[in-house]
Amino acid sequence: MMEDEYQLEYFKSEGLTRNICSSCGKAFWTRNPDRTVCGDAPCEPYQFIGNPIFRAKTVDEMREAYLSFFEKQGHTRIDRYPVAARWRDDIYLTIASIADFQPFVTSGVVPPPANPLTISQPCIRLNDLDSVGRSGRHLTCFEMMAHHAFNSDEKEVYWKDRTVELCDQLLTSLGANKEMVTYKEHPWIGGGNAGPSVEVLIGGLEVATLVFMSLGKQKTEKPPIELEGTPYYPMTLRIVDTGYGLERFVWASQGSPTIYDAVFPEMVSHVMQEAGFGHRLHDPDFIHILGENAKFAGLMDISGQRIFELRQKVADKIGIPPDKLEKMIAPVESVYAIVDHTRCLSYMLGDCIVPSNAKDGYLARLVLRRTLRMMRELDLPDEKLGDLIERQMKIIGLSKFEQDSDVVMEIVDREVDKYRTTMERGARTVERLAQTYKKKCEKIPLDEIITLYDSHGIPPDMVKDLATSQGAVVDLPDDFYSRIANMHSESEQVQEKNPLYDYLDRLAHLPETRKLFYERPGSMEFEARVLEIFDGQYVVLDQTLFYPEGGGQPGDTGLFLTPDGLTVRVCDTIKLGESILHRIDGGIVRKGDMIRGILDEDRRLSLMRHHTATHILLHAAKEVLGAHIHQAGAQKGEYSSRIDIRHYKHITPEELKKIEVVANRLVMANSSTSIAWEDRTDAEQKYGFCLYQGGVPPGSRIRVVKVAGDIEACAGTHCAHTGDVGTISIIRVEHVQDGVERLEFAAGIAAIQHKHHQEDLLNRSAEAFSVQVEALPATSKRFFEEWKEQ
């Protein structure tokens, strides 16, 4: 279907021929016309172990060589993005370099930060979690070195021929023999986009993928191409999306038995020393075993139930029993996995992900607890985990992380304590479940084991050990953790059916409602013309001061005054498409009328104070609790509001007081609120992705609101100065779920009313005891003690 896409002039000029692999049946391009296999595993075994492809380099040296090469070829080097994909609402973790630019750059909504550009992007993928350590090549966290070019009708940068030519030149510059390189045809799909791609293979190892992204799911006038049953349409942009595996390049440059020995030599040696056994890389027999294991793992899919099959093949090859091989190699594989996982956790926690039971926090806890389980298998103390992560952060470079390492260590310590508690409580739960299925003479279903892990945090190995000791039967798949990770890797896009969507077609002919609430935020009255009325209930005006519900802020209410002198109550305001609908409660409004709109001033001002106070409190919480603080949700109200924040422990009364004091100092500073529409790319580069506290707004330009040090993309209404908030009073803090704390607060007049309510309660309590308010604590304690003695 895409054969013509691979007929490159560069291939022809360099003398490459298109052959069909005798093993997998896929097409590939080679400089050797007699070559019969594509060069990919499992069609061809690894050739580079003990026989390096490139000149030997460390991780840092290889990264610099790559980025410098592309800088010399006219590319702009850009900094990495966080591994927490805050700019996306469909995925939690950054899984590829192109994810940095989806969806807004790849769809043409915003320009790229540079064009062409080069980057080395740390990525996290947990879909092969169970294979890490075992296969010799799998990683949870890896760096995708990449160069990207964004071609449009207005600007042609370069396309397929130049991309392959650059790849050839890079490989040659690193010392590779390009006669060994093959380019395997492989249509690519990802992130809603697709296109032809070639996998770059050398020595049996895939070192890069060159994707030519030219298709998307959005319909165009051009006919679609069907891939895996889904129609894809030609895009406006044609994007060069390359991915070069940094760690694989380092591995191929050293020819070591496993990727872990090439990438993590210091950490592997350290963990093995801590576990009480040496890494026998000086022993040729041991190196041979590791190498053969990696080679056979490269020839097969070791997911599911196939780890025993891998053991059997390697054991037969080297002439020892499988159980002896298992005893010899399993501890080493655990060390490899621990080293990989601690680097993954360094990026997760260093980029301010807070372990929890939801979203990216769930994935961080999944990796952390799997690491602890393997550490226990090697008799490494739980407390050692923090040290290992700190070592990894120092190797990577502490300055590359937003979160302070001391906070990371505290997070890890608390997670260790929670894990211990879970293990203690989990034993009783598993024993009850085991007895239930033992009586039924049934095997414990996998769904039950998944529920135990998902809902209670009980690891599957613990379930198997305890259940087996109770006489129950458990059959665990080798890829259990990979299945769990895949279940939680993408955000659930739940869209409720809004009955107002039925009006969208009828709104299409109307002009966009002019947003006077942005132009004149302090005004409370305006005039406008009625453009449309739906079902006698929803009124569309040409312009409005009424703010529509959004971002946790309720829609404005108020009145319409009609030309006939009638008063019509506006009880809600909603944005639908580019129009703003005003829901009226009774009354008659006619299409074409000029009406006068009057906002409920007290309500609007209270909502403005609470919305501004939300920004102030978020900044105060960051100042008191740490850089990891991120908004998990918010709801503004007229009399009180709430903000949910991600935090790894309960907020103490002392911390709560500090937050309130810091917030009110910011109020008293009476600093100006800055609001400006900025280009998305420029704003992200200036302020980072902490912009997206309340979700990711659409469009090429975003409304950036700066309040007392807090900088966010925000659509709400705000006070002109922090002093206009009046005062902020935190009413209570609530632990709504693991890793999320809720602050309920009041601002302005509402804060004073809350204070009055608290004083009334105290005074009534004092009257009931016939004491002064100051004597209440001692009196209530005395009454309680007397009650206990009765």
PDB file of C-alpha atoms in Angstrom, residues 388-521:
ATOM      1  CA  LEU A 388      20.003   4.366  44.984  1.00  0.00           C
ATOM      2  CA  ILE A 389      17.659   6.999  43.570  1.00  0.00           C
ATOM      3  CA  GLU A 390      19.836   9.818  44.915  1.00  0.00           C
ATOM      4  CA  ARG A 391      22.897   8.234  43.281  1.00  0.00           C
ATOM      5  CA  GLN A 392      21.045   8.074  39.974  1.00  0.00           C
ATOM      6  CA  MET A 393      19.982  11.717  40.261  1.00  0.00           C
ATOM      7  CA  LYS A 394      23.595  12.753  40.840  1.00  0.00           C
ATOM      8  CA  ILE A 395      24.785  10.720  37.839  1.00  0.00           C
ATOM      9  CA  ILE A 396      22.141  12.361  35.640  1.00  0.00           C
ATOM     10  CA  GLY A 397      22.796  15.777  37.197  1.00  0.00           C
ATOM     11  CA  LEU A 398      20.780  17.293  40.049  1.00  0.00           C
ATOM     12  CA  SER A 399      20.414  20.564  38.157  1.00  0.00           C
ATOM     13  CA  LYS A 400      18.369  18.785  35.489  1.00  0.00           C
ATOM     14  CA  PHE A 401      15.478  18.186  37.884  1.00  0.00           C
ATOM     15  CA  GLU A 402      12.835  20.600  39.116  1.00  0.00           C
ATOM     16  CA  GLN A 403      12.330  18.812  42.437  1.00  0.00           C
ATOM     17  CA  ASP A 404      14.868  19.136  45.234  1.00  0.00           C
ATOM     18  CA  SER A 405      16.588  15.836  46.030  1.00  0.00           C
ATOM     19  CA  ASP A 406      15.798  16.199  49.763  1.00  0.00           C
ATOM     20  CA  VAL A 407      12.083  16.231  48.973  1.00  0.00           C
ATOM     21  CA  VAL A 408      12.529  13.224  46.680  1.00  0.00           C
ATOM     22  CA  MET A 409      14.191  11.346  49.541  1.00  0.00           C
ATOM     23  CA  GLU A 410      11.311  12.188  51.877  1.00  0.00           C
ATOM     24  CA  ILE A 411       8.798  11.005  49.278  1.00  0.00           C
ATOM     25  CA  VAL A 412      10.692   7.721  48.892  1.00  0.00           C
ATOM     26  CA  ASP A 413      10.883   7.171  52.661  1.00  0.00           C
ATOM     27  CA  ARG A 414       7.136   7.655  53.000  1.00  0.00           C
ATOM     28  CA  GLU A 415       6.439   5.310  50.098  1.00  0.00           C
ATOM     29  CA  VAL A 416       8.616   2.666  51.755  1.00  0.00           C
ATOM     30  CA  ASP A 417       6.576   2.990  54.957  1.00  0.00           C
ATOM     31  CA  LYS A 418       3.315   2.696  53.010  1.00  0.00           C
ATOM     32  CA  TYR A 419       4.623  -0.396  51.227  1.00  0.00           C
ATOM     33  CA  ARG A 420       5.436  -2.078  54.543  1.00  0.00           C
ATOM     34  CA  THR A 421       1.978  -1.308  55.890  1.00  0.00           C
ATOM     35  CA  THR A 422       0.386  -2.654  52.702  1.00  0.00           C
ATOM     36  CA  MET A 423       2.340  -5.887  52.949  1.00  0.00           C
ATOM     37  CA  GLU A 424       1.318  -6.395  56.579  1.00  0.00           C
ATOM     38  CA  ARG A 425      -2.364  -5.731  55.965  1.00  0.00           C
ATOM     39  CA  GLY A 426      -2.384  -7.574  52.663  1.00  0.00           C
ATOM     40  CA  ALA A 427      -1.473 -10.912  54.193  1.00  0.00           C
ATOM     41  CA  ARG A 428      -4.865 -11.218  55.908  1.00  0.00           C
ATOM     42  CA  THR A 429      -6.739 -10.218  52.742  1.00  0.00           C
ATOM     43  CA  VAL A 430      -4.901 -12.805  50.643  1.00  0.00           C
ATOM     44  CA  GLU A 431      -5.436 -15.559  53.189  1.00  0.00           C
ATOM     45  CA  ARG A 432      -9.208 -14.957  53.172  1.00  0.00           C
ATOM     46  CA  LEU A 433      -9.293 -14.978  49.370  1.00  0.00           C
ATOM     47  CA  ALA A 434      -7.199 -18.154  49.219  1.00  0.00           C
ATOM     48  CA  GLN A 435      -9.542 -19.972  51.552  1.00  0.00           C
ATOM     49  CA  THR A 436     -12.552 -18.937  49.459  1.00  0.00           C
ATOM     50  CA  TYR A 437     -11.138 -20.395  46.230  1.00  0.00           C
ATOM     51  CA  LYS A 438      -9.666 -23.418  47.954  1.00  0.00           C
ATOM     52  CA  LYS A 439     -13.146 -24.360  49.148  1.00  0.00           C
ATOM     53  CA  LYS A 440     -14.450 -23.926  45.596  1.00  0.00           C
ATOM     54  CA  CYS A 441     -11.574 -26.067  44.274  1.00  0.00           C
ATOM     55  CA  GLU A 442     -10.877 -23.278  41.794  1.00  0.00           C
ATOM     56  CA  LYS A 443      -7.766 -21.418  40.722  1.00  0.00           C
ATOM     57  CA  ILE A 444      -7.670 -17.779  41.862  1.00  0.00           C
ATOM     58  CA  PRO A 445      -8.609 -15.809  38.721  1.00  0.00           C
ATOM     59  CA  LEU A 446      -6.197 -13.260  37.292  1.00  0.00           C
ATOM     60  CA  ASP A 447      -8.869 -10.563  37.632  1.00  0.00           C
ATOM     61  CA  GLU A 448      -8.873 -11.093  41.404  1.00  0.00           C
ATOM     62  CA  ILE A 449      -5.083 -10.735  41.546  1.00  0.00           C
ATOM     63  CA  ILE A 450      -5.236  -7.558  39.453  1.00  0.00           C
ATOM     64  CA  THR A 451      -7.905  -6.156  41.801  1.00  0.00           C
ATOM     65  CA  LEU A 452      -5.759  -6.978  44.818  1.00  0.00           C
ATOM     66  CA  TYR A 453      -2.912  -5.001  43.298  1.00  0.00           C
ATOM     67  CA  ASP A 454      -4.994  -2.142  41.892  1.00  0.00           C
ATOM     68  CA  SER A 455      -7.205  -1.606  44.944  1.00  0.00           C
ATOM     69  CA  HIS A 456      -4.974  -2.738  47.807  1.00  0.00           C
ATOM     70  CA  GLY A 457      -1.421  -2.534  46.422  1.00  0.00           C
ATOM     71  CA  ILE A 458      -0.761  -6.209  47.150  1.00  0.00           C
ATOM     72  CA  PRO A 459       1.961  -7.500  44.775  1.00  0.00           C
ATOM     73  CA  PRO A 460       1.218 -10.647  42.753  1.00  0.00           C
ATOM     74  CA  ASP A 461       4.249 -12.552  44.066  1.00  0.00           C
ATOM     75  CA  MET A 462       2.996 -12.106  47.605  1.00  0.00           C
ATOM     76  CA  VAL A 463      -0.445 -13.359  46.526  1.00  0.00           C
ATOM     77  CA  LYS A 464       1.100 -16.435  44.940  1.00  0.00           C
ATOM     78  CA  ASP A 465       3.339 -17.259  47.906  1.00  0.00           C
ATOM     79  CA  LEU A 466       0.648 -16.817  50.564  1.00  0.00           C
ATOM     80  CA  ALA A 467      -2.134 -18.425  48.548  1.00  0.00           C
ATOM     81  CA  THR A 468       0.029 -21.442  47.709  1.00  0.00           C
ATOM     82  CA  SER A 469       0.905 -21.884  51.376  1.00  0.00           C
ATOM     83  CA  GLN A 470      -2.865 -21.970  52.066  1.00  0.00           C
ATOM     84  CA  GLY A 471      -3.346 -24.709  49.487  1.00  0.00           C
ATOM     85  CA  ALA A 472      -4.871 -22.485  46.789  1.00  0.00           C
ATOM     86  CA  VAL A 473      -3.767 -22.471  43.142  1.00  0.00           C
ATOM     87  CA  VAL A 474      -2.362 -19.337  41.481  1.00  0.00           C
ATOM     88  CA  ASP A 475      -1.101 -19.065  37.924  1.00  0.00           C
ATOM     89  CA  LEU A 476       0.686 -15.750  37.289  1.00  0.00           C
ATOM     90  CA  PRO A 477       1.604 -14.505  33.814  1.00  0.00           C
ATOM     91  CA  ASP A 478       5.221 -13.383  33.399  1.00  0.00           C
ATOM     92  CA  ASP A 479       4.030 -10.010  32.073  1.00  0.00           C
ATOM     93  CA  PHE A 480       1.740  -9.135  34.995  1.00  0.00           C
ATOM     94  CA  TYR A 481       3.274  -5.708  35.670  1.00  0.00           C
ATOM     95  CA  SER A 482       3.301  -4.819  31.975  1.00  0.00           C
ATOM     96  CA  ARG A 483      -0.422  -5.535  31.797  1.00  0.00           C
ATOM     97  CA  ILE A 484      -1.080  -3.326  34.822  1.00  0.00           C
ATOM     98  CA  ALA A 485       1.032  -0.499  33.387  1.00  0.00           C
ATOM     99  CA  ASN A 486      -0.773  -0.676  30.035  1.00  0.00           C
ATOM    100  CA  MET A 487      -4.132  -0.448  31.819  1.00  0.00           C
ATOM    101  CA  HIS A 488      -3.100   2.854  33.440  1.00  0.00           C
ATOM    102  CA  SER A 489      -0.819   4.502  30.855  1.00  0.00           C
ATOM    103  CA  GLU A 490      -3.401   6.601  29.035  1.00  0.00           C
ATOM    104  CA  SER A 491      -5.867   9.132  30.327  1.00  0.00           C
ATOM    105  CA  GLU A 492      -9.508   8.084  30.120  1.00  0.00           C
ATOM    106  CA  GLN A 493     -11.240  10.485  27.771  1.00  0.00           C
ATOM    107  CA  VAL A 494     -14.739  10.456  29.232  1.00  0.00           C
ATOM    108  CA  GLN A 495     -17.046  12.861  27.455  1.00  0.00           C
ATOM    109  CA  GLU A 496     -20.563  13.149  28.786  1.00  0.00           C
ATOM    110  CA  LYS A 497     -23.289  13.914  26.285  1.00  0.00           C
ATOM    111  CA  ASN A 498     -24.259  17.535  26.715  1.00  0.00           C
ATOM    112  CA  PRO A 499     -27.843  18.153  25.576  1.00  0.00           C
ATOM    113  CA  LEU A 500     -26.790  21.644  24.482  1.00  0.00           C
ATOM    114  CA  TYR A 501     -24.610  20.076  21.751  1.00  0.00           C
ATOM    115  CA  ASP A 502     -27.828  19.805  19.750  1.00  0.00           C
ATOM    116  CA  TYR A 503     -27.607  23.588  19.276  1.00  0.00           C
ATOM    117  CA  LEU A 504     -24.130  23.505  17.683  1.00  0.00           C
ATOM    118  CA  ASP A 505     -25.367  23.251  14.097  1.00  0.00           C
ATOM    119  CA  ARG A 506     -27.797  26.130  14.686  1.00  0.00           C
ATOM    120  CA  LEU A 507     -24.957  28.246  16.114  1.00  0.00           C
ATOM    121  CA  ALA A 508     -22.624  27.681  13.158  1.00  0.00           C
ATOM    122  CA  HIS A 509     -23.918  30.706  11.197  1.00  0.00           C
ATOM    123  CA  LEU A 510     -23.528  33.098  14.132  1.00  0.00           C
ATOM    124  CA  PRO A 511     -20.417  35.236  14.724  1.00  0.00           C
ATOM    125  CA  GLU A 512     -18.222  34.533  17.756  1.00  0.00           C
ATOM    126  CA  THR A 513     -19.608  36.197  20.893  1.00  0.00           C
ATOM    127  CA  ARG A 514     -17.480  39.178  21.826  1.00  0.00           C
ATOM    128  CA  LYS A 515     -16.074  38.611  25.340  1.00  0.00           C
ATOM    129  CA  LEU A 516     -16.525  41.917  27.138  1.00  0.00           C
ATOM    130  CA  PHE A 517     -15.633  40.217  30.440  1.00  0.00           C
ATOM    131  CA  TYR A 518     -12.026  40.165  29.187  1.00  0.00           C
ATOM    132  CA  GLU A 519     -12.057  43.669  27.721  1.00  0.00           C
ATOM    133  CA  ARG A 520     -13.826  45.351  30.656  1.00  0.00           C
ATOM    134  CA  PRO A 521     -13.417  43.023  33.650  1.00  0.00           C
TER     135      PRO A 521
END
